[in-house]
mmCIF file of C-alpha atoms and ligand atoms in Angstrom:
data_model
loop_
_atom_site.group_PDB
_atom_site.id
_atom_site.type_symbol
_atom_site.label_atom_id
_atom_site.label_comp_id
_atom_site.label_asym_id
_atom_site.label_seq_id
_atom_site.Cartn_x
_atom_site.Cartn_y
_atom_site.Cartn_z
ATOM 1 C CA MET F 26 56.545 10.197 -23.519
ATOM 2 C CA ASP F 27 59.132 12.897 -22.924
ATOM 3 C CA PHE F 28 59.601 13.225 -19.167
ATOM 4 C CA THR F 29 62.132 16.048 -19.516
ATOM 5 C CA ALA F 30 59.395 18.039 -21.216
ATOM 6 C CA THR F 31 56.783 17.256 -18.554
ATOM 7 C CA LYS F 32 59.202 18.252 -15.765
ATOM 8 C CA ALA F 33 59.536 21.694 -17.369
ATOM 9 C CA LEU F 34 55.772 22.155 -16.997
ATOM 10 C CA PHE F 35 56.062 22.364 -13.198
ATOM 11 C CA ASP F 36 57.175 25.254 -11.045
ATOM 12 C CA LEU F 37 59.516 23.502 -8.592
ATOM 13 C CA PRO F 38 61.690 25.517 -6.197
ATOM 14 C CA PRO F 39 65.318 25.402 -7.345
ATOM 15 C CA GLY F 40 67.454 22.958 -5.390
ATOM 16 C CA MET F 41 64.513 20.999 -4.015
ATOM 17 C CA VAL F 42 63.905 17.295 -4.647
ATOM 18 C CA TYR F 43 60.158 17.006 -4.172
ATOM 19 C CA LEU F 44 59.169 13.486 -3.144
ATOM 20 C CA ASP F 45 55.809 14.428 -1.639
ATOM 21 C CA GLY F 46 53.613 14.673 -4.724
ATOM 22 C CA ASN F 47 51.606 11.770 -3.297
ATOM 23 C CA SER F 48 50.405 14.175 -0.613
ATOM 24 C CA LEU F 49 50.293 17.549 -2.394
ATOM 25 C CA GLY F 50 51.310 17.727 -6.050
ATOM 26 C CA PRO F 51 53.420 20.713 -7.201
ATOM 27 C CA LEU F 52 52.181 23.748 -9.100
ATOM 28 C CA PRO F 53 51.763 23.285 -12.859
ATOM 29 C CA ARG F 54 53.266 26.424 -14.439
ATOM 30 C CA SER F 55 50.081 27.111 -16.396
ATOM 31 C CA ALA F 56 47.837 26.962 -13.318
ATOM 32 C CA ALA F 57 48.637 30.392 -11.894
ATOM 33 C CA ALA F 58 47.757 32.143 -15.161
ATOM 34 C CA ARG F 59 44.661 29.979 -15.592
ATOM 35 C CA VAL F 60 43.327 30.815 -12.151
ATOM 36 C CA ALA F 61 44.173 34.495 -12.686
ATOM 37 C CA LYS F 62 42.262 34.450 -15.972
ATOM 38 C CA THR F 63 39.243 32.847 -14.324
ATOM 39 C CA MET F 64 39.352 35.518 -11.636
ATOM 40 C CA THR F 65 39.889 38.610 -13.754
ATOM 41 C CA GLU F 66 38.255 37.795 -17.099
ATOM 42 C CA GLU F 67 35.475 35.472 -15.964
ATOM 43 C CA TRP F 68 34.590 36.402 -12.387
ATOM 44 C CA GLY F 69 35.782 40.002 -12.824
ATOM 45 C CA GLN F 70 34.208 40.849 -16.172
ATOM 46 C CA MET F 71 31.446 38.317 -16.766
ATOM 47 C CA LEU F 72 30.259 38.085 -13.167
ATOM 48 C CA ILE F 73 27.052 36.038 -12.853
ATOM 49 C CA THR F 74 26.882 35.413 -16.618
ATOM 50 C CA ALA F 75 30.075 33.317 -16.385
ATOM 51 C CA TRP F 76 28.071 30.374 -15.043
ATOM 52 C CA ASN F 77 26.828 29.974 -18.634
ATOM 53 C CA ARG F 78 29.305 31.926 -20.776
ATOM 54 C CA ALA F 79 32.466 30.526 -19.220
ATOM 55 C CA GLY F 80 30.953 27.069 -18.752
ATOM 56 C CA TRP F 81 31.324 27.062 -14.968
ATOM 57 C CA MET F 82 28.150 25.051 -14.422
ATOM 58 C CA ALA F 83 29.189 22.249 -16.788
ATOM 59 C CA GLN F 84 32.760 22.161 -15.470
ATOM 60 C CA PRO F 85 32.416 19.493 -12.709
ATOM 61 C CA THR F 86 31.379 16.713 -15.071
ATOM 62 C CA ALA F 87 33.553 17.905 -17.988
ATOM 63 C CA LEU F 88 36.573 17.632 -15.673
ATOM 64 C CA GLY F 89 35.251 14.285 -14.447
ATOM 65 C CA ASP F 90 35.324 12.902 -17.990
ATOM 66 C CA ARG F 91 38.996 13.851 -18.321
ATOM 67 C CA ILE F 92 39.859 12.177 -15.016
ATOM 68 C CA GLY F 93 37.818 9.222 -16.275
ATOM 69 C CA ARG F 94 40.306 8.585 -19.076
ATOM 70 C CA LEU F 95 43.043 8.042 -16.471
ATOM 71 C CA ILE F 96 41.038 5.538 -14.433
ATOM 72 C CA GLY F 97 39.283 3.540 -17.142
ATOM 73 C CA ALA F 98 35.885 5.194 -16.731
ATOM 74 C CA GLY F 99 33.722 6.080 -19.725
ATOM 75 C CA PRO F 100 32.256 9.551 -20.334
ATOM 76 C CA GLY F 101 29.364 10.428 -18.051
ATOM 77 C CA SER F 102 30.472 8.235 -15.164
ATOM 78 C CA VAL F 103 32.664 10.628 -13.141
ATOM 79 C CA THR F 104 31.909 14.011 -11.611
ATOM 80 C CA THR F 105 33.909 16.310 -9.351
ATOM 81 C CA GLY F 106 33.305 18.452 -6.291
ATOM 82 C CA ASP F 107 33.490 18.545 -2.496
ATOM 83 C CA THR F 108 36.279 16.657 -0.728
ATOM 84 C CA LEU F 109 37.192 12.996 -0.852
ATOM 85 C CA SER F 110 35.727 12.360 2.597
ATOM 86 C CA VAL F 111 32.363 13.644 1.322
ATOM 87 C CA LYS F 112 32.604 11.521 -1.823
ATOM 88 C CA VAL F 113 33.336 8.417 0.299
ATOM 89 C CA TYR F 114 30.188 9.164 2.303
ATOM 90 C CA GLN F 115 28.098 9.571 -0.857
ATOM 91 C CA ALA F 116 29.420 6.392 -2.454
ATOM 92 C CA LEU F 117 28.904 4.363 0.699
ATOM 93 C CA ALA F 118 25.375 5.665 1.293
ATOM 94 C CA ALA F 119 24.487 4.828 -2.315
ATOM 95 C CA ALA F 120 26.002 1.348 -2.154
ATOM 96 C CA LEU F 121 24.293 0.494 1.152
ATOM 97 C CA SER F 122 20.939 1.557 -0.243
ATOM 98 C CA LEU F 123 21.422 -0.978 -3.058
ATOM 99 C CA ARG F 124 21.969 -3.810 -0.523
ATOM 100 C CA PRO F 125 19.178 -3.083 1.994
ATOM 101 C CA ASP F 126 19.156 -6.589 3.486
ATOM 102 C CA ARG F 127 22.817 -6.614 4.539
ATOM 103 C CA ARG F 128 24.551 -4.801 7.416
ATOM 104 C CA VAL F 129 28.329 -5.216 7.135
ATOM 105 C CA ILE F 130 30.708 -2.669 5.631
ATOM 106 C CA LEU F 131 34.021 -4.474 5.182
ATOM 107 C CA SER F 132 37.295 -2.558 5.072
ATOM 108 C CA ASP F 133 40.878 -3.002 6.243
ATOM 109 C CA THR F 134 42.862 -1.677 9.175
ATOM 110 C CA GLY F 135 45.277 0.094 6.831
ATOM 111 C CA ASN F 136 42.559 2.224 5.280
ATOM 112 C CA PHE F 137 42.809 5.985 5.649
ATOM 113 C CA PRO F 138 41.062 6.997 8.894
ATOM 114 C CA SER F 139 38.702 9.488 7.250
ATOM 115 C CA ASP F 140 37.213 6.693 5.117
ATOM 116 C CA LEU F 141 36.597 4.633 8.255
ATOM 117 C CA TYR F 142 35.242 7.639 10.178
ATOM 118 C CA MET F 143 32.791 8.331 7.354
ATOM 119 C CA ALA F 144 31.552 4.737 7.496
ATOM 120 C CA GLN F 145 31.100 5.016 11.269
ATOM 121 C CA GLY F 146 29.253 8.329 11.011
ATOM 122 C CA LEU F 147 27.005 7.144 8.194
ATOM 123 C CA SER F 148 26.130 3.935 10.055
ATOM 124 C CA ARG F 149 25.091 6.003 13.081
ATOM 125 C CA ALA F 150 23.054 8.397 10.957
ATOM 126 C CA LEU F 151 21.235 5.571 9.161
ATOM 127 C CA GLY F 152 20.322 3.946 12.470
ATOM 128 C CA HIS F 153 19.792 0.514 10.890
ATOM 129 C CA GLY F 154 22.543 -1.320 12.736
ATOM 130 C CA HIS F 155 25.193 -1.198 10.036
ATOM 131 C CA LYS F 156 28.559 -2.359 11.260
ATOM 132 C CA LEU F 157 32.021 -1.423 10.030
ATOM 133 C CA VAL F 158 34.279 -4.491 10.145
ATOM 134 C CA THR F 159 38.007 -3.982 9.583
ATOM 135 C CA VAL F 160 40.493 -6.805 9.152
ATOM 136 C CA ALA F 161 44.191 -6.845 8.235
ATOM 137 C CA PRO F 162 44.677 -6.074 4.524
ATOM 138 C CA GLU F 163 45.800 -9.615 3.733
ATOM 139 C CA GLU F 164 42.703 -11.047 5.430
ATOM 140 C CA VAL F 165 40.111 -9.117 3.446
ATOM 141 C CA ALA F 166 39.508 -11.829 0.834
ATOM 142 C CA ALA F 167 38.851 -14.470 3.496
ATOM 143 C CA ARG F 168 36.351 -12.249 5.354
ATOM 144 C CA ILE F 169 34.120 -11.592 2.337
ATOM 145 C CA GLY F 170 30.825 -13.411 2.936
ATOM 146 C CA PRO F 171 27.042 -13.278 2.544
ATOM 147 C CA ASP F 172 26.653 -10.672 5.317
ATOM 148 C CA VAL F 173 28.818 -8.095 3.527
ATOM 149 C CA ALA F 174 26.860 -5.295 1.886
ATOM 150 C CA VAL F 175 29.840 -3.294 0.708
ATOM 151 C CA LEU F 176 33.556 -3.898 0.420
ATOM 152 C CA MET F 177 35.166 -0.482 0.807
ATOM 153 C CA LEU F 178 38.920 -0.307 0.273
ATOM 154 C CA THR F 179 41.688 2.056 -0.703
ATOM 155 C CA GLU F 180 43.702 0.410 -3.461
ATOM 156 C CA VAL F 181 47.092 1.728 -2.351
ATOM 157 C CA ASP F 182 47.882 1.995 1.364
ATOM 158 C CA TYR F 183 48.769 5.606 2.230
ATOM 159 C CA ARG F 184 51.498 4.567 4.649
ATOM 160 C CA THR F 185 53.246 1.617 3.065
ATOM 161 C CA GLY F 186 52.240 1.868 -0.592
ATOM 162 C CA ARG F 187 50.950 -1.739 -0.448
ATOM 163 C CA ARG F 188 48.537 -2.358 -3.309
ATOM 164 C CA HIS F 189 45.460 -4.568 -3.127
ATOM 165 C CA ASP F 190 44.735 -7.112 -5.856
ATOM 166 C CA MET F 191 41.758 -5.131 -7.098
ATOM 167 C CA PRO F 192 40.414 -7.515 -9.809
ATOM 168 C CA ALA F 193 40.550 -10.545 -7.484
ATOM 169 C CA LEU F 194 38.791 -8.730 -4.612
ATOM 170 C CA ILE F 195 36.110 -7.380 -6.945
ATOM 171 C CA ARG F 196 35.416 -10.894 -8.240
ATOM 172 C CA ALA F 197 35.230 -12.301 -4.717
ATOM 173 C CA ALA F 198 32.934 -9.519 -3.477
ATOM 174 C CA HIS F 199 30.602 -9.796 -6.452
ATOM 175 C CA ALA F 200 30.493 -13.582 -6.140
ATOM 176 C CA ALA F 201 29.295 -13.064 -2.541
ATOM 177 C CA GLY F 202 26.663 -10.563 -3.663
ATOM 178 C CA ALA F 203 28.460 -7.516 -2.202
ATOM 179 C CA LEU F 204 29.157 -4.199 -3.907
ATOM 180 C CA VAL F 205 32.615 -2.607 -4.050
ATOM 181 C CA ILE F 206 33.855 0.937 -3.484
ATOM 182 C CA TRP F 207 37.464 1.770 -4.306
ATOM 183 C CA ASP F 208 39.229 4.810 -2.986
ATOM 184 C CA LEU F 209 41.739 5.840 -5.639
ATOM 185 C CA ALA F 210 43.462 8.618 -3.640
ATOM 186 C CA HIS F 211 46.855 7.001 -4.285
ATOM 187 C CA SER F 212 45.965 5.408 -7.621
ATOM 188 C CA ALA F 213 44.617 8.178 -9.877
ATOM 189 C CA GLY F 214 47.658 9.527 -11.692
ATOM 190 C CA ALA F 215 49.863 6.932 -9.986
ATOM 191 C CA LEU F 216 49.092 3.712 -11.840
ATOM 192 C CA PRO F 217 46.715 2.393 -14.504
ATOM 193 C CA VAL F 218 43.202 1.716 -13.224
ATOM 194 C CA ASP F 219 40.457 0.033 -15.243
ATOM 195 C CA LEU F 220 37.183 0.831 -13.477
ATOM 196 C CA SER F 221 34.784 -0.242 -16.201
ATOM 197 C CA GLY F 222 36.826 -3.274 -17.294
ATOM 198 C CA SER F 223 37.102 -4.602 -13.755
ATOM 199 C CA GLY F 224 33.423 -4.064 -12.936
ATOM 200 C CA VAL F 225 33.835 -1.634 -10.027
ATOM 201 C CA ASP F 226 30.546 -0.347 -8.637
ATOM 202 C CA PHE F 227 31.717 2.947 -7.080
ATOM 203 C CA ALA F 228 35.033 4.757 -6.814
ATOM 204 C CA CYS F 229 36.303 8.084 -5.569
ATOM 205 C CA GLY F 230 39.556 9.949 -5.195
ATOM 206 C CA CYS F 231 41.156 13.345 -4.802
ATOM 207 C CA THR F 232 42.907 15.622 -7.278
ATOM 208 C CA TYR F 233 45.451 17.426 -5.062
ATOM 209 C CA LYS F 234 47.796 14.421 -4.699
ATOM 210 C CA PHE F 235 49.159 12.789 -7.876
ATOM 211 C CA LEU F 236 46.904 14.871 -10.143
ATOM 212 C CA ASN F 237 48.501 18.181 -9.024
ATOM 213 C CA ALA F 238 45.379 20.368 -8.866
ATOM 214 C CA GLY F 239 46.422 22.181 -5.678
ATOM 215 C CA PRO F 240 45.389 22.375 -2.017
ATOM 216 C CA GLY F 241 41.624 22.213 -1.636
ATOM 217 C CA ALA F 242 41.062 20.920 -5.175
ATOM 218 C CA PRO F 243 37.775 19.059 -5.689
ATOM 219 C CA ALA F 244 37.431 15.306 -5.297
ATOM 220 C CA PHE F 245 35.882 12.954 -7.861
ATOM 221 C CA ILE F 246 33.315 10.178 -7.724
ATOM 222 C CA TYR F 247 32.591 7.360 -10.167
ATOM 223 C CA VAL F 248 29.317 5.462 -10.326
ATOM 224 C CA ALA F 249 29.090 2.508 -12.721
ATOM 225 C CA PRO F 250 26.537 3.345 -15.430
ATOM 226 C CA ARG F 251 24.458 0.276 -14.468
ATOM 227 C CA HIS F 252 23.839 1.757 -10.984
ATOM 228 C CA GLN F 253 23.372 5.411 -11.829
ATOM 229 C CA GLY F 254 19.598 5.283 -12.321
ATOM 230 C CA ALA F 255 19.067 3.372 -9.063
ATOM 231 C CA VAL F 256 21.051 5.635 -6.759
ATOM 232 C CA ALA F 257 19.001 7.843 -4.422
ATOM 233 C CA PRO F 258 21.616 10.389 -3.278
ATOM 234 C CA ALA F 259 22.035 10.772 0.483
ATOM 235 C CA LEU F 260 23.395 14.284 -0.004
ATOM 236 C CA SER F 261 20.540 15.522 -2.144
ATOM 237 C CA GLY F 262 21.737 19.018 -2.922
ATOM 238 C CA TRP F 263 20.189 21.347 -5.440
ATOM 239 C CA LEU F 264 22.862 20.872 -8.100
ATOM 240 C CA GLY F 265 22.169 17.147 -8.104
ATOM 241 C CA HIS F 266 18.487 17.880 -8.777
ATOM 242 C CA GLU F 267 16.997 17.067 -12.154
ATOM 243 C CA ALA F 268 16.188 20.752 -12.728
ATOM 244 C CA PRO F 269 18.089 22.959 -10.227
ATOM 245 C CA PHE F 270 16.653 26.161 -11.630
ATOM 246 C CA ALA F 271 13.057 24.985 -11.366
ATOM 247 C CA PHE F 272 13.533 25.538 -7.592
ATOM 248 C CA ASP F 273 11.093 22.732 -6.940
ATOM 249 C CA PRO F 274 10.564 22.197 -3.180
ATOM 250 C CA ASP F 275 10.863 18.435 -3.701
ATOM 251 C CA TYR F 276 14.064 16.668 -4.665
ATOM 252 C CA ARG F 277 14.183 14.660 -7.864
ATOM 253 C CA PRO F 278 17.570 13.122 -8.738
ATOM 254 C CA GLY F 279 19.376 14.452 -11.788
ATOM 255 C CA MET F 280 20.310 12.403 -14.837
ATOM 256 C CA GLY F 281 23.079 9.852 -14.437
ATOM 257 C CA ILE F 282 26.235 10.961 -12.643
ATOM 258 C CA GLU F 283 24.904 14.529 -12.292
ATOM 259 C CA ARG F 284 22.923 13.411 -9.249
ATOM 260 C CA MET F 285 26.194 12.977 -7.328
ATOM 261 C CA ARG F 286 26.780 16.723 -7.460
ATOM 262 C CA VAL F 287 25.798 18.558 -4.290
ATOM 263 C CA GLY F 288 26.208 22.349 -4.266
ATOM 264 C CA THR F 289 28.008 25.221 -5.962
ATOM 265 C CA PRO F 290 31.295 24.043 -7.507
ATOM 266 C CA PRO F 291 34.632 25.567 -6.393
ATOM 267 C CA VAL F 292 35.249 27.443 -9.641
ATOM 268 C CA LEU F 293 38.752 28.753 -8.864
ATOM 269 C CA GLN F 294 39.967 25.307 -7.844
ATOM 270 C CA MET F 295 38.361 23.859 -10.944
ATOM 271 C CA ALA F 296 40.428 26.276 -13.032
ATOM 272 C CA ALA F 297 43.592 24.905 -11.390
ATOM 273 C CA LEU F 298 42.376 21.346 -11.987
ATOM 274 C CA ASP F 299 41.717 22.192 -15.630
ATOM 275 C CA ALA F 300 45.328 23.386 -16.019
ATOM 276 C CA ALA F 301 46.678 20.318 -14.211
ATOM 277 C CA LEU F 302 44.652 17.975 -16.432
ATOM 278 C CA GLU F 303 46.083 19.540 -19.573
ATOM 279 C CA ILE F 304 49.308 17.770 -18.640
ATOM 280 C CA TRP F 305 47.477 14.528 -17.788
ATOM 281 C CA ASP F 306 45.445 14.604 -21.027
ATOM 282 C CA ARG F 307 48.651 13.604 -22.852
ATOM 283 C CA VAL F 308 49.895 10.975 -20.408
ATOM 284 C CA ASP F 309 49.942 7.260 -21.219
ATOM 285 C CA MET F 310 49.419 5.585 -17.837
ATOM 286 C CA GLN F 311 51.230 2.382 -18.865
ATOM 287 C CA VAL F 312 54.348 4.334 -19.802
ATOM 288 C CA LEU F 313 54.128 6.396 -16.624
ATOM 289 C CA ARG F 314 53.799 3.256 -14.536
ATOM 290 C CA ALA F 315 56.887 1.653 -16.099
ATOM 291 C CA ARG F 316 58.863 4.814 -15.381
ATOM 292 C CA SER F 317 57.558 4.955 -11.790
ATOM 293 C CA ILE F 318 58.739 1.385 -11.180
ATOM 294 C CA GLU F 319 62.153 2.121 -12.697
ATOM 295 C CA LEU F 320 62.647 5.167 -10.450
ATOM 296 C CA SER F 321 61.289 3.392 -7.354
ATOM 297 C CA GLU F 322 63.637 0.442 -7.833
ATOM 298 C CA ARG F 323 66.573 2.820 -8.228
ATOM 299 C CA PHE F 324 65.581 4.621 -5.025
ATOM 300 C CA ILE F 325 65.182 1.436 -2.963
ATOM 301 C CA ALA F 326 68.483 -0.012 -4.195
ATOM 302 C CA GLY F 327 70.288 3.267 -3.499
ATOM 303 C CA VAL F 328 68.886 3.722 0.007
ATOM 304 C CA GLU F 329 69.402 0.109 1.038
ATOM 305 C CA ALA F 330 73.026 0.251 -0.123
ATOM 306 C CA ILE F 331 73.936 3.166 2.158
ATOM 307 C CA CYS F 332 71.312 3.392 4.919
ATOM 308 C CA PRO F 333 71.260 0.074 6.813
ATOM 309 C CA GLU F 334 69.199 1.719 9.606
ATOM 310 C CA LEU F 335 66.193 2.065 7.302
ATOM 311 C CA ARG F 336 63.907 -0.928 6.793
ATOM 312 C CA LEU F 337 61.720 -1.078 3.685
ATOM 313 C CA ALA F 338 58.052 -0.740 4.670
ATOM 314 C CA SER F 339 56.733 -1.038 1.103
ATOM 315 C CA PRO F 340 56.331 -4.331 -0.739
ATOM 316 C CA ARG F 341 59.535 -5.319 -2.498
ATOM 317 C CA ASP F 342 57.619 -6.598 -5.524
ATOM 318 C CA PRO F 343 56.883 -3.495 -7.646
ATOM 319 C CA GLU F 344 53.623 -5.031 -8.855
ATOM 320 C CA LYS F 345 52.362 -5.026 -5.272
ATOM 321 C CA ARG F 346 53.307 -1.388 -4.694
ATOM 322 C CA GLY F 347 51.760 1.934 -5.669
ATOM 323 C CA SER F 348 53.877 4.918 -6.679
ATOM 324 C CA GLN F 349 55.523 5.569 -3.321
ATOM 325 C CA VAL F 350 58.320 4.055 -1.277
ATOM 326 C CA SER F 351 58.288 3.986 2.531
ATOM 327 C CA PHE F 352 60.854 3.031 5.142
ATOM 328 C CA HIS F 353 60.590 2.309 8.855
ATOM 329 C CA PHE F 354 62.931 4.225 11.145
ATOM 330 C CA HIS F 355 62.382 4.721 14.883
ATOM 331 C CA GLU F 356 63.395 8.400 14.617
ATOM 332 C CA GLY F 357 61.595 8.802 11.297
ATOM 333 C CA TYR F 358 60.044 12.154 12.170
ATOM 334 C CA ALA F 359 63.376 13.790 13.064
ATOM 335 C CA ALA F 360 65.118 12.162 10.090
ATOM 336 C CA MET F 361 62.473 13.514 7.729
ATOM 337 C CA GLN F 362 62.860 17.033 9.163
ATOM 338 C CA ALA F 363 66.635 16.770 8.633
ATOM 339 C CA LEU F 364 66.037 15.733 5.002
ATOM 340 C CA ILE F 365 63.569 18.551 4.418
ATOM 341 C CA ALA F 366 66.077 21.047 5.841
ATOM 342 C CA ARG F 367 68.480 19.808 3.132
ATOM 343 C CA GLY F 368 65.972 20.127 0.283
ATOM 344 C CA VAL F 369 64.769 16.524 0.083
ATOM 345 C CA VAL F 370 61.057 16.668 0.810
ATOM 346 C CA GLY F 371 59.067 13.588 1.776
ATOM 347 C CA ASP F 372 56.809 13.189 4.779
ATOM 348 C CA PHE F 373 56.266 11.199 7.954
ATOM 349 C CA ARG F 374 53.360 9.004 9.000
ATOM 350 C CA ALA F 375 53.045 7.775 12.566
ATOM 351 C CA PRO F 376 54.365 5.727 14.157
ATOM 352 C CA ASP F 377 57.659 5.384 12.260
ATOM 353 C CA ILE F 378 57.147 5.693 8.495
ATOM 354 C CA MET F 379 59.255 7.886 6.220
ATOM 355 C CA ARG F 380 57.305 8.230 3.006
ATOM 356 C CA PHE F 381 58.517 9.239 -0.454
ATOM 357 C CA GLY F 382 56.278 9.778 -3.486
ATOM 358 C CA ILE F 383 57.694 8.763 -6.857
ATOM 359 C CA THR F 384 56.148 10.981 -9.517
ATOM 360 C CA PRO F 385 57.738 10.592 -12.973
ATOM 361 C CA LEU F 386 56.163 13.726 -14.468
ATOM 362 C CA TYR F 387 58.726 15.826 -12.579
ATOM 363 C CA ILE F 388 61.154 13.445 -10.806
ATOM 364 C CA ASP F 389 64.095 11.987 -12.725
ATOM 365 C CA GLU F 390 67.185 9.841 -12.024
ATOM 366 C CA GLY F 391 69.175 12.918 -10.980
ATOM 367 C CA ASP F 392 66.586 13.702 -8.288
ATOM 368 C CA ILE F 393 66.550 10.112 -7.046
ATOM 369 C CA ASP F 394 70.352 9.999 -6.836
ATOM 370 C CA ARG F 395 70.503 13.341 -5.042
ATOM 371 C CA ALA F 396 67.847 12.197 -2.542
ATOM 372 C CA VAL F 397 69.782 8.976 -1.891
ATOM 373 C CA ALA F 398 73.041 10.883 -1.359
ATOM 374 C CA VAL F 399 71.415 13.297 1.128
ATOM 375 C CA MET F 400 69.772 10.388 2.962
ATOM 376 C CA GLY F 401 73.189 8.756 3.212
ATOM 377 C CA GLU F 402 74.645 11.904 4.811
ATOM 378 C CA VAL F 403 71.737 12.384 7.212
ATOM 379 C CA MET F 404 71.664 8.760 8.355
ATOM 380 C CA GLY F 405 75.403 8.074 8.309
ATOM 381 C CA GLY F 406 76.230 11.260 10.222
ATOM 382 C CA ARG F 407 73.199 11.018 12.567
ATOM 383 C CA LEU F 408 72.376 14.546 11.426
ATOM 384 C CA TRP F 409 68.763 13.949 12.486
ATOM 385 C CA ASP F 410 69.795 13.717 16.136
ATOM 386 C CA ARG F 411 69.036 17.321 17.054
ATOM 387 C CA GLU F 412 66.348 18.771 19.281
ATOM 388 C CA GLU F 413 65.046 21.135 16.576
ATOM 389 C CA TYR F 414 64.079 18.179 14.350
ATOM 390 C CA ARG F 415 61.958 16.571 17.071
ATOM 391 C CA THR F 416 59.395 19.357 17.488
ATOM 392 C CA ARG F 417 56.247 18.214 15.716
ATOM 393 C CA SER F 418 54.212 20.592 13.578
ATOM 394 C CA ALA F 419 50.451 20.237 13.183
ATOM 395 C CA VAL F 420 50.863 18.733 9.695
ATOM 396 C CA THR F 421 53.460 15.984 9.469
HETATM 397 C C1 PLP N 509 44.190 11.823 1.219
HETATM 398 C C2 PLP N 509 43.104 10.860 1.528
HETATM 399 C C3 PLP N 509 41.860 11.306 2.006
HETATM 400 C C4 PLP N 509 41.634 12.773 2.323
HETATM 401 O O1 PLP N 509 40.307 13.134 2.259
HETATM 402 P P1 PLP N 509 39.920 14.689 2.115
HETATM 403 O O2 PLP N 509 38.478 14.730 2.360
HETATM 404 O O3 PLP N 509 40.335 15.107 0.737
HETATM 405 O O4 PLP N 509 40.715 15.449 3.123
HETATM 406 C C5 PLP N 509 40.859 10.365 2.196
HETATM 407 N N1 PLP N 509 41.071 9.049 1.950
HETATM 408 C C6 PLP N 509 42.278 8.596 1.503
HETATM 409 C C7 PLP N 509 42.474 7.147 1.244
HETATM 410 C C8 PLP N 509 43.328 9.481 1.308
HETATM 411 O O5 PLP N 509 44.516 9.039 0.919
#
């Protein structure tokens, strides 16, 4: 793979080192023209006929198949739409309905809050006494037992980049009769995932982080083919109906993964996702992963050599880490603002985490070295110690 060539496919502001593609990927150069074409030629000229003529209606699952290649899912097992929080809700509702005699949803305390909130809200709505149990990430395996209906985890921790041992946890959950849901928000486009090979029951993720489909881009959901026929969708929208245009007053689930669709797809965002996936269609995830580890190791070694104030928050073993590197620093928010002001963009996660995404499609050794040098200046000279860097914005 030629990473110089892939870097040229992104529209990055000159002089910026963008280490936040784990939160919002950059703009693929082809996306602006693709969205414009969808607006002017399809929406503008074809109007309502574009649902058929431009393939809008088939787009959610066609895009899902392309994401599927990156996460080890076969055709017809992934569809796109809505947001990740909604897809978590759908997956969890489906999984719980397949284990009606059990009441525990097991997750970990490092999981992204929205995933936990969705589990809490769904449990309340079901009214059957389901209970969300969260334990420390390293205690998950020991907590799996006969009361667990569903093990719901995010593979890579959004704060620290710590990665769960997915195959081992799947085996343990299945041995105890539980189903598994994996949130791949920080895995899809970050590291190789083998959903069908590892026997995952349900998975979901978003496309605006590592996959670079832009703010508001649709999420994806995977349902193992063996479960698809048994799932009675909790969000039974018309586009998940067997025959949406029969306008039948009664819901009948659609074929296979189609039943996980809900309502009208976000066509303009799907156009951006289509452009973003054209880059991903050519990516070998094993090669990308090796490159991500190489760059991450270079970054950690560089920072640790010149910034003794920063303490590595990510696992030191690259196999136990996703595609991000985080450091603890008590003034992490101010330090990150000082870095951003100097063109090195990462982000901050409370209480004290400075987070940097390592994305080989558009980050190279030169970027890593420049980021390290600027971090050295900011930390060594206490350049973060200014009032203006302490004012918190709504989005950190
Ligand atoms: C980013 C992220 C989300 C965000 O959900 P949205 O509905 O897309 O806002 C949810 N879960 C995890 C694990 C995430 O990393």
